[in-house]
CSV table of C-alpha atoms in Angstrom, one decimal:
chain,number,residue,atom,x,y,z
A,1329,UNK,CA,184.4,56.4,46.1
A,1330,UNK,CA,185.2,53.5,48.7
A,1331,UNK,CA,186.3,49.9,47.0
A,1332,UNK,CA,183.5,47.6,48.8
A,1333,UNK,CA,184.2,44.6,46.4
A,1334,UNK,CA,187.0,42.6,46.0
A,1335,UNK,CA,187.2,40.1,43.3
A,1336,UNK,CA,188.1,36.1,45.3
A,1337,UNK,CA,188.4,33.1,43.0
A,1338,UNK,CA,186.8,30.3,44.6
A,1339,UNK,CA,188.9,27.1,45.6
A,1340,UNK,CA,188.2,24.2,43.7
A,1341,UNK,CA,190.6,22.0,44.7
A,1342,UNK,CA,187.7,20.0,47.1
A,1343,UNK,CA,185.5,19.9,43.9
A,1344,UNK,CA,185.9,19.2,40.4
A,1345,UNK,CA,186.4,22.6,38.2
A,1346,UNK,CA,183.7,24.2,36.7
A,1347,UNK,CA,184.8,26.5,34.0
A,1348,UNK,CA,185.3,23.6,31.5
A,1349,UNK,CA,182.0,23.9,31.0
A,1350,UNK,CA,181.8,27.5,30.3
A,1351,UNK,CA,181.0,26.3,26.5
A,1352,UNK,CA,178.0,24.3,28.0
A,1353,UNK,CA,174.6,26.0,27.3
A,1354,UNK,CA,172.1,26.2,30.7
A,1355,UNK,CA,168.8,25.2,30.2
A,1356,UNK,CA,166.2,27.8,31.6
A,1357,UNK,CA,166.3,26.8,35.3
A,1358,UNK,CA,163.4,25.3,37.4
A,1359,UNK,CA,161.3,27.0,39.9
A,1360,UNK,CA,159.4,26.3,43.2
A,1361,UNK,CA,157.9,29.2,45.3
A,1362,UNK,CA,156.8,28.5,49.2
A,1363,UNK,CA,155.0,30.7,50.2
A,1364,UNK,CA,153.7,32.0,53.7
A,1365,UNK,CA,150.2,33.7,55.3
A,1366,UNK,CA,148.7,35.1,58.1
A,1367,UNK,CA,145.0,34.0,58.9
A,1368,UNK,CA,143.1,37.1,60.7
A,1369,UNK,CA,139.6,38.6,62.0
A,1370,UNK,CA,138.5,40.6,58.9
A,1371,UNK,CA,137.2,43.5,60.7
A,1372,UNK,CA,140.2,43.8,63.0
A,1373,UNK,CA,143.4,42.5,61.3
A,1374,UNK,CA,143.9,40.6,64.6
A,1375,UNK,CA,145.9,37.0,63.6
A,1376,UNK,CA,143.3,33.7,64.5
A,1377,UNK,CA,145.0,30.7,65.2
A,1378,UNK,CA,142.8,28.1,63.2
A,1379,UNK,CA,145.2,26.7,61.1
A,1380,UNK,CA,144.5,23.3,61.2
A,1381,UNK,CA,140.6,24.2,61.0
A,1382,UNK,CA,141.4,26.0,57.9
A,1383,UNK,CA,143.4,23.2,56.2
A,1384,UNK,CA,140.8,20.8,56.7
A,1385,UNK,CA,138.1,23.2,55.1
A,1386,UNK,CA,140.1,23.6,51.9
A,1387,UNK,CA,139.2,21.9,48.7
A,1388,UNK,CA,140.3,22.0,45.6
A,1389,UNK,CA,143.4,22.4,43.1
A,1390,UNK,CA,146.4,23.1,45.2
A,1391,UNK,CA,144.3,22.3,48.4
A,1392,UNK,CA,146.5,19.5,49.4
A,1393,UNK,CA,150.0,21.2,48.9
A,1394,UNK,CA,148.9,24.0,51.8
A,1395,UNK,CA,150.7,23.0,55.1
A,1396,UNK,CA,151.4,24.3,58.8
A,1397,UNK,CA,154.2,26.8,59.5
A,1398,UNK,CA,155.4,28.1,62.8
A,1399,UNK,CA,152.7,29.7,64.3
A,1400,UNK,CA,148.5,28.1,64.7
A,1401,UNK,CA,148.0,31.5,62.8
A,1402,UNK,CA,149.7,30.5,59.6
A,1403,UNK,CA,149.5,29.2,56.6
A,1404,UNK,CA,152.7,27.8,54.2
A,1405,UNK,CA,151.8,26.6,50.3
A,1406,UNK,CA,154.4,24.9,48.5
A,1407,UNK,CA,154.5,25.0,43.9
A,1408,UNK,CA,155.1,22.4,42.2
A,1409,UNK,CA,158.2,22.7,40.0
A,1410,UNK,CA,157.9,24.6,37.2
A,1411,UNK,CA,159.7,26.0,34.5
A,1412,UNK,CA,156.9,28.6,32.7
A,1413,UNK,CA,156.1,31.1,35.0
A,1414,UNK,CA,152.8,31.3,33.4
A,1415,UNK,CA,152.6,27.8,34.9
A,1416,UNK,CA,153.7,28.9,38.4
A,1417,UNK,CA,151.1,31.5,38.5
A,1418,UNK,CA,148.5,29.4,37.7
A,1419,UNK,CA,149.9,27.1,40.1
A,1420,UNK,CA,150.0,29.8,43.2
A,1421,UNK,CA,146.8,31.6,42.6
A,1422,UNK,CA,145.2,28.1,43.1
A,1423,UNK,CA,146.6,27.3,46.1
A,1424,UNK,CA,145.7,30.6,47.3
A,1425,UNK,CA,142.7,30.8,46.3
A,1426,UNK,CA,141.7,27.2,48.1
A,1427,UNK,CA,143.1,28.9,51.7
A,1428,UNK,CA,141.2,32.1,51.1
A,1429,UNK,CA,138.0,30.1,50.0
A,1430,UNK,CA,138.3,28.0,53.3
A,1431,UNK,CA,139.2,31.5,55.4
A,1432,UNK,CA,136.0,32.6,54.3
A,1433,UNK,CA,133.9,29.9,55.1
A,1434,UNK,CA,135.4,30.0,58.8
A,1435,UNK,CA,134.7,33.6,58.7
A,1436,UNK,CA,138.3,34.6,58.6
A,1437,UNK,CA,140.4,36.4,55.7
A,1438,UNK,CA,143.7,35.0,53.8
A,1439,UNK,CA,146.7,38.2,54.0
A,1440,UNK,CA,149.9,37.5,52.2
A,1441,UNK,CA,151.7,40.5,54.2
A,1442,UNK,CA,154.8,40.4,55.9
A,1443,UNK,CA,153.6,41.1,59.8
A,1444,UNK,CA,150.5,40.7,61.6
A,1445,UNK,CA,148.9,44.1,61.7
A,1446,UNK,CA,147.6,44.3,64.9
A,1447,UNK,CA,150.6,42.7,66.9
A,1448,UNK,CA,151.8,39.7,68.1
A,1449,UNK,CA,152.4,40.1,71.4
A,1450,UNK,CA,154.5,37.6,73.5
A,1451,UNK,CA,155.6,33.9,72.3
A,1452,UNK,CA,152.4,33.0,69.5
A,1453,UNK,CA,150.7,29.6,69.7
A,1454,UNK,CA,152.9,27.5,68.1
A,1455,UNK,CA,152.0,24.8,65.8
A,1456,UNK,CA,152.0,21.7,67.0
A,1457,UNK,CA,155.3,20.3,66.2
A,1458,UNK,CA,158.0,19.4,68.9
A,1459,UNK,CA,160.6,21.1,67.1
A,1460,UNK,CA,159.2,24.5,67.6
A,1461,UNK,CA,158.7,23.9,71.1
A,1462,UNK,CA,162.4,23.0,70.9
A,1463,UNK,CA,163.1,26.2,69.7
A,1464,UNK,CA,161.3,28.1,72.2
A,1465,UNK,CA,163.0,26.2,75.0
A,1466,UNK,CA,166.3,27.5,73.5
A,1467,UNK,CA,166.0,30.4,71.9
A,1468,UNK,CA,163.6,32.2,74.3
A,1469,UNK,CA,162.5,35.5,73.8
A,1470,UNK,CA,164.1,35.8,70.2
A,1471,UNK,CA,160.3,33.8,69.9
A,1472,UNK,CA,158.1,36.9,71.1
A,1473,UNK,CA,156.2,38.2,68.2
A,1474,UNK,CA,157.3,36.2,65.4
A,1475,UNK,CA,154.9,34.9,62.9
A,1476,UNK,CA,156.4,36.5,59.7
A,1477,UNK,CA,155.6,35.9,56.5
A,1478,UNK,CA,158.2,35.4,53.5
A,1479,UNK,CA,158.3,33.9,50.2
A,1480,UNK,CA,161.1,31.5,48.8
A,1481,UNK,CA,162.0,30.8,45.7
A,1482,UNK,CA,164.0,27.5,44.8
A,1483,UNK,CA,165.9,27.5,41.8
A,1484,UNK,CA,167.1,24.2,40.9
A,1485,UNK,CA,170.6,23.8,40.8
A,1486,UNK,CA,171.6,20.3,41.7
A,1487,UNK,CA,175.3,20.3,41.6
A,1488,UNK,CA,176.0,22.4,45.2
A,1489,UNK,CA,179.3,23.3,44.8
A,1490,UNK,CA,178.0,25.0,41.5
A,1491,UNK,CA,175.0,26.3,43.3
A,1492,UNK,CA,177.3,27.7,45.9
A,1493,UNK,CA,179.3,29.7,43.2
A,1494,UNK,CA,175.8,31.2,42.1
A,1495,UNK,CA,175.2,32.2,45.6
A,1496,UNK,CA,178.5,34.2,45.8
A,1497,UNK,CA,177.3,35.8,42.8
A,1498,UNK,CA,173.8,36.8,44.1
A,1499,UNK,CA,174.8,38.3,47.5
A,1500,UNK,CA,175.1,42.0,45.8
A,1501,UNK,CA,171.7,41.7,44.8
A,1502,UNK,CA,170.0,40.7,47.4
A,1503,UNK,CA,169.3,44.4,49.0
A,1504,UNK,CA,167.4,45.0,45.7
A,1505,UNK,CA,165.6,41.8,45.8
A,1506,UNK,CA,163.9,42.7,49.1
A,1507,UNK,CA,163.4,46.2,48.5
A,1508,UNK,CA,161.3,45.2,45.4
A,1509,UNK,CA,159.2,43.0,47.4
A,1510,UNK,CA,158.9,44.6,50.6
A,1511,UNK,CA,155.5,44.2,52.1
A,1512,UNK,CA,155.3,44.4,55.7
A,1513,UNK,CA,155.9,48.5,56.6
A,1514,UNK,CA,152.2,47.8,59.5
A,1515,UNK,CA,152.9,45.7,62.9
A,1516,UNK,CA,151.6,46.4,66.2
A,1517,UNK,CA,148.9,48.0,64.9
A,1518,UNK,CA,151.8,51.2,63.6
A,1519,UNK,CA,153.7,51.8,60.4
A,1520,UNK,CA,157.0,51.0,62.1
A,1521,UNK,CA,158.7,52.9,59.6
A,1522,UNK,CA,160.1,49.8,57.3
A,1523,UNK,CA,158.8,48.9,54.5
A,1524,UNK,CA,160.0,45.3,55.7
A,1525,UNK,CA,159.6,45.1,59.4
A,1526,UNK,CA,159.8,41.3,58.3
A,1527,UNK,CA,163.1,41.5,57.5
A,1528,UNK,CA,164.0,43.2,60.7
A,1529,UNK,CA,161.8,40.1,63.1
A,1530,UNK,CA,163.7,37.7,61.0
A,1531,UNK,CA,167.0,39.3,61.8
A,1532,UNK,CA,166.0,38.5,65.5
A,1533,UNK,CA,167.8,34.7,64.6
A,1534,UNK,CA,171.4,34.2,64.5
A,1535,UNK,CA,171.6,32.7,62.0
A,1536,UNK,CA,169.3,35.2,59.3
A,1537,UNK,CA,171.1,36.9,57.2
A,1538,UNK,CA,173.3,37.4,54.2
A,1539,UNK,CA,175.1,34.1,52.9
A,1540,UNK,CA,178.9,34.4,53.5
A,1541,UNK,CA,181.2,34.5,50.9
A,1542,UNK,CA,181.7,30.7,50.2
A,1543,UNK,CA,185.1,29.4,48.9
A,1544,UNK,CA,183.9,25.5,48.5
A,1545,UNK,CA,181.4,23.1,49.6
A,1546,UNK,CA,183.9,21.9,52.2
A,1547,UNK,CA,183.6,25.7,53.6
A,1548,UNK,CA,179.9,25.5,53.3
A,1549,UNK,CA,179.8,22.6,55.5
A,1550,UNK,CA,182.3,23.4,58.1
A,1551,UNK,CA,180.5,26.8,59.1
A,1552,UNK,CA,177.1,25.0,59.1
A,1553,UNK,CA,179.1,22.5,61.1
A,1554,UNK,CA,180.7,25.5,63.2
A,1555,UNK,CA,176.8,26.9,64.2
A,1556,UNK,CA,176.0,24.0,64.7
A,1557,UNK,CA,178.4,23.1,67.6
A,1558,UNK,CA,178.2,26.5,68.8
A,1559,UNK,CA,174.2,26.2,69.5
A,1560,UNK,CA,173.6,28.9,67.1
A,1561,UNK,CA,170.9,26.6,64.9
A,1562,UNK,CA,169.9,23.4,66.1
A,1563,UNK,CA,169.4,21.8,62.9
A,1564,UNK,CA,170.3,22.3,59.2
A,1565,UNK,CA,166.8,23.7,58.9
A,1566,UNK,CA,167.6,26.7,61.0
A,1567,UNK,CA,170.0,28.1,58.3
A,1568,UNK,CA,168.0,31.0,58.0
A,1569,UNK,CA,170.5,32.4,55.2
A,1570,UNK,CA,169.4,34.4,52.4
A,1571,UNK,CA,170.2,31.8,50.0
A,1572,UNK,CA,170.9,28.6,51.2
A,1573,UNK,CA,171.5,25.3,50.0
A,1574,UNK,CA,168.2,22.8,50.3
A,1575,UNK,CA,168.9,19.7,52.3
A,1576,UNK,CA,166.1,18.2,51.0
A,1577,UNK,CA,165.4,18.5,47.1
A,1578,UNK,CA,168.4,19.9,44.6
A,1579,UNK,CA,168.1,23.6,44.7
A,1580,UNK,CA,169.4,26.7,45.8
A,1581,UNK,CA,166.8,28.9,47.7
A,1582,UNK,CA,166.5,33.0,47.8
A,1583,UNK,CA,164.7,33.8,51.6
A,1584,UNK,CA,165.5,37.5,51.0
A,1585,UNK,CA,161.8,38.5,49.8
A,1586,UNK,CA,158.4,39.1,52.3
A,1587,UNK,CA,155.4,37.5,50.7
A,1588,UNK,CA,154.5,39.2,47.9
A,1589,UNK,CA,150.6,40.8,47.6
A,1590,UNK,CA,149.4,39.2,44.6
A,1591,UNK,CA,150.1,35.9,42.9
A,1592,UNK,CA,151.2,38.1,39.7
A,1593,UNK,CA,154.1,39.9,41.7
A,1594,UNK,CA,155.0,36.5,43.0
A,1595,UNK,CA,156.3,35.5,40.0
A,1596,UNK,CA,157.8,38.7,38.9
A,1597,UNK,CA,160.0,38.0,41.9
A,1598,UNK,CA,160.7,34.1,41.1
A,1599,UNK,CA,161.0,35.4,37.2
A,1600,UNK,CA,163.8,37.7,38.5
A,1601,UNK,CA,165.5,35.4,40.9
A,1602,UNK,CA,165.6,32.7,38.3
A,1603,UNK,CA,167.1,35.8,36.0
A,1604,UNK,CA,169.8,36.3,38.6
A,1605,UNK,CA,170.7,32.9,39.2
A,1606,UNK,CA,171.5,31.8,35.1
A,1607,UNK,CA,173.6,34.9,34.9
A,1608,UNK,CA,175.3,33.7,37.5
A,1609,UNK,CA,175.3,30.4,36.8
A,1610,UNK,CA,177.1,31.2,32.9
A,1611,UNK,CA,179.0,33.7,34.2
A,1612,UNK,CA,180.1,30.9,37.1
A,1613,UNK,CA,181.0,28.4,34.0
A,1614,UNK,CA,182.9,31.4,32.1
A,1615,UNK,CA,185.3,31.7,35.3
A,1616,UNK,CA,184.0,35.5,35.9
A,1617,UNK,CA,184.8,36.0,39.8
A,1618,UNK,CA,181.7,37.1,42.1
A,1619,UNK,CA,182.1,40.5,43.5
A,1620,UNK,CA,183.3,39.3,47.6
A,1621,UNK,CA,181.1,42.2,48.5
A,1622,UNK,CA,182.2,43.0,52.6
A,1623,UNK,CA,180.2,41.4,54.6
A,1624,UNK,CA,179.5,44.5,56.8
A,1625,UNK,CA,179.0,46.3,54.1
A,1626,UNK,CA,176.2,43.9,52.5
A,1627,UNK,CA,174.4,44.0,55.9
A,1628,UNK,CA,173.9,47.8,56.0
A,1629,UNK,CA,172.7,47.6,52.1
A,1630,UNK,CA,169.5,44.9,53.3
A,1631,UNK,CA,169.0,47.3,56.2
A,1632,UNK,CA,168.8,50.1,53.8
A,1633,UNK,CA,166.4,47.7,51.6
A,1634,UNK,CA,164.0,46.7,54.6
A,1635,UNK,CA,164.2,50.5,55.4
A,1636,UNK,CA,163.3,52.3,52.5
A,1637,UNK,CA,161.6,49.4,49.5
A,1638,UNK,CA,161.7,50.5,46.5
A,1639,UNK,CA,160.2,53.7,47.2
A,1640,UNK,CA,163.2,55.3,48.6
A,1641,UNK,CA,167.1,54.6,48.4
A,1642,UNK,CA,169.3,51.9,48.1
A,1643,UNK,CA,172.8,51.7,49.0
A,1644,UNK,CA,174.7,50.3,46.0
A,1645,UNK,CA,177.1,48.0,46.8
A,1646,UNK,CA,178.9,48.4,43.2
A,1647,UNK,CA,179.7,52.1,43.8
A,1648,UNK,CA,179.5,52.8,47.4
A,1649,UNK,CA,176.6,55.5,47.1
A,1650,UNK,CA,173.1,55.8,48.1
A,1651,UNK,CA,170.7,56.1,45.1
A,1652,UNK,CA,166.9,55.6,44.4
A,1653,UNK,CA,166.2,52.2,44.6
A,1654,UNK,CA,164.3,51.9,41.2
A,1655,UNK,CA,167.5,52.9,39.8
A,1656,UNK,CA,169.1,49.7,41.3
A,1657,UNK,CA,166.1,47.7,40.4
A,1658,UNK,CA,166.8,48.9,36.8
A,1659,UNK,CA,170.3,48.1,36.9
A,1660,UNK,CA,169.3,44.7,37.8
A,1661,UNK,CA,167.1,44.3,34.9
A,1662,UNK,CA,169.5,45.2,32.4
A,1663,UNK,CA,172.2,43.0,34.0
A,1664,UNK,CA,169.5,39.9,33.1
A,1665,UNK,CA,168.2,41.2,30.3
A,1666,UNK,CA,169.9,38.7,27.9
A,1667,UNK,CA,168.8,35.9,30.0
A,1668,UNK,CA,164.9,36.7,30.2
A,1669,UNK,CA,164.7,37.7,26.6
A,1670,UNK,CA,166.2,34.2,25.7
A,1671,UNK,CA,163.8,32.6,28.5
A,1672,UNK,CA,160.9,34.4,26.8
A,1673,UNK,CA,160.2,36.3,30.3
A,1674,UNK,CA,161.3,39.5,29.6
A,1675,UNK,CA,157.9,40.8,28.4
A,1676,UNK,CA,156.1,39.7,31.1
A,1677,UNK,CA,158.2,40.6,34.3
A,1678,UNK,CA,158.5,43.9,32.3
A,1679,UNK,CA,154.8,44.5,32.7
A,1680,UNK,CA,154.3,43.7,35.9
A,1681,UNK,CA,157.0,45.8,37.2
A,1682,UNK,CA,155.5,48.8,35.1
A,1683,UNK,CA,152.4,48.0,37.5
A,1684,UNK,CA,154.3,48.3,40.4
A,1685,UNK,CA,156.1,51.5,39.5
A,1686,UNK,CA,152.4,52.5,38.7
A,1687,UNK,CA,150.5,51.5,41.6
A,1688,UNK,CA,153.4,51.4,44.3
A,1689,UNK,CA,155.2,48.4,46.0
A,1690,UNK,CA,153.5,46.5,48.6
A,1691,UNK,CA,154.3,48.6,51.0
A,1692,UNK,CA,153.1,51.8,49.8
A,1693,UNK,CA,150.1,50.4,48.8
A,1694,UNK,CA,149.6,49.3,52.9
A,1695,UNK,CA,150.7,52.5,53.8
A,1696,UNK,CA,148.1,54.3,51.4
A,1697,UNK,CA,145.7,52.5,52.9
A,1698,UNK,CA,146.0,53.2,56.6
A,1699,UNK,CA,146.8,57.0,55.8
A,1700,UNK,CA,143.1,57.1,54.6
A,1701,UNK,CA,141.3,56.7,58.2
A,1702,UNK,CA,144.3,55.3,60.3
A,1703,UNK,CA,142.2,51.8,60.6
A,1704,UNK,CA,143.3,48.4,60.2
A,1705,UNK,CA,140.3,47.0,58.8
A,1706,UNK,CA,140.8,48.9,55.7
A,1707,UNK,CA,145.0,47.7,55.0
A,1708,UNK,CA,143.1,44.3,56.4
A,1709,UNK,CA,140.6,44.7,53.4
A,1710,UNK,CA,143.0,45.8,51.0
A,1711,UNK,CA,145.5,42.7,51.4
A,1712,UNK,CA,142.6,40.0,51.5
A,1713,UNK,CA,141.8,41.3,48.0
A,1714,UNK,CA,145.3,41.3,46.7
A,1715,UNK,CA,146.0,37.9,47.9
A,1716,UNK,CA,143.5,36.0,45.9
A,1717,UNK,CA,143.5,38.5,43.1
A,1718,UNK,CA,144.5,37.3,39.5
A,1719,UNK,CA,147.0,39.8,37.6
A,1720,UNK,CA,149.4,38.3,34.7
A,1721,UNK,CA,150.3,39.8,32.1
């Protein structure tokens, strides 16, 4: 069996030392989900750029935290912060169902899924914002066909050297994060053969993928620096990491997920990120090294995720073998079991994974769907109702 971990304490001599406070108890952590839609022809799955006609339709609870993303054919909404994922859901299904409702009355439907169905050929209209022009200008054909859909949790942390600690810890898991909520296997009017194909456009950007392994803040900053003067981002807003630090409010944020189908599997996801990252966080405070999981190594295993979802295998980093990827998914669960049991979660995120295992991931479910007839309409039909859909435990 190969040795793919190696166990790296990290340097604290730029930062005050964390493990006195191994005795202090965490309170649950906060939450905030962002996340992002396609707007499309209901009989043809084709993406409509009438964003801005669509935000000025919507009314309602949650109607004025729904803003512009990348492409005219997109649609971002943004939580409040949260700590009772009962709350979140609430919270999310509202602001979806104000975009769907205002879809509708345009005649268009509302998908949370990964990739636009029917293609995206060439560079898509681009929202009105001279940054993403910007980005065009310099990045070039790496703009072709993007328009993917993700959703990021923000788990707040507001010391970031500790947050960056967390972070080492969570890089082993982030394979099975995605895999779990892989929901984007249709683009170009094909199953591509990924259950994320998401994952794969993303990948596209220098600067998307797993976090490094960071030693201190000081190392944070001097490779964001480093991209920086080397043209690979242009801002601090392009660190398209997995998790990242947030510039902008005090948390650390998971990007490793595509947009999940249903409000309810939404927060399953943020319930088990938030899961992840007090683990981490206590076992951070205890002085328990993260597993510096190879880097190379870490990139194959989010491959392997976008690849296969939960429905096939994972590569575990831990042992260096491919196995089902429910098995890792269980593994995770019993590694923050304490923590959602405490938290009161653990019932909950229980059920809706027992839906999944039932129903199938994302994913399979789009797949099911097009192996009916081979028609778009039908996955289109299909995600339109999942997207405004309530189910909570």
């Amino acid at each position: 069996m190969p040795d793919v971990t190696r166990e790296v304490q990290f340097d604290t001599v730029h930062g005050p030392s964390l493990v006195a406070q191994a005795t202090a108890s965490s309170a649950t952590l906060t939450l905030g989900v962002e996340e992002e839609f396609l707007l499309v022809d209901p009989r043809t799955g084709r993406v409509v750029p009438a964003a801005r006609e669509i935000r000025e339709r919507a009314a309602g609870p949650g109607a004025d935290r729904l803003v512009f993303e990348l492409t005219q054919f997109q649609l971002e909404s943004n939580s409040a912060v949260h700590v009772s994922l009962e709350d979140l859901h609430g919270d999310l299904l509202e602001m979806r169902r104000a975009a769907a409702g205002a879809a509708a009355s345009a005649g268009l439907g509302l998908l949370a899924c990964g990739t636009a169905l029917d293609g995206n050929a060439g560079v898509p209209p681009l929202s009105p914002c001279p940054r993403y022009h910007a980005m065009h200008r310099e990045f070039g054909a790496v703009m072709e066909g993007q328009g993917v859909c993700g959703c990021h949790v923000h788990v707040g942390i507001g010391d970031r050297e500790e947050a960056l600690r967390v972070s080492n810890h969570l890089r082993p898991w982030l394979p099975a994060v995605q895999s779990l909520a892989a929901n984007s296997p249709i683009a170009d009017g094909r199953d591509t053969g990924y259950a994320s194909w998401r994952a794969l456009m993303m990948g596209r950007w220098p600067s998307a993928e797993p976090p490094p392994f960071f030693r201190s803040l000081r190392h944070y900053e001097s490779l964001v620096d480093g991209m920086l003067a080397g043209g690979v981002i242009m801002d601090r807003k392009m660190i398209y990491w997995l998790v990242r630090l947030s510039d902008h409010v005090p948390t650390l944020e998971i990007r490793a997920a595509d947009v999940c189908p249903t409000a309810g599997e939404a927060v399953m996801l943020a319930g088990l990120v938030r899961g992840l990252a007090e683990t981490a966080l206590r076992d951070a405070r205890a002085g328990v090294p993260a597993p510096d999981v190879e880097d190379t190594l870490l990139r194959a295993a989010y491959w392997r995720a976008a690849r296969d979802g939960v429905d096939g295998e994972a590569f575990d980093l831990l042992t260096g073998a491919r196995v089902p990827a429910w098995r890792l998914v269980d593994r995770l669960l019993e590694h923050v079991r304490p923590v959602l049991e405490e938290n009161g979660d653990w019932t909950p995120l229980t059920l809706q994974l027992d839906r999944i295992r039932h129903s199938g991931s994302g994913a399979a479910r789009q797949r099911a769907a097009y192996a009916r007839h081979g028609r778009l309409r039908e996955v289109t039909e299909l995600l339109m109702t999942q997207t405004a859909a309530s189910c909570w435990a």
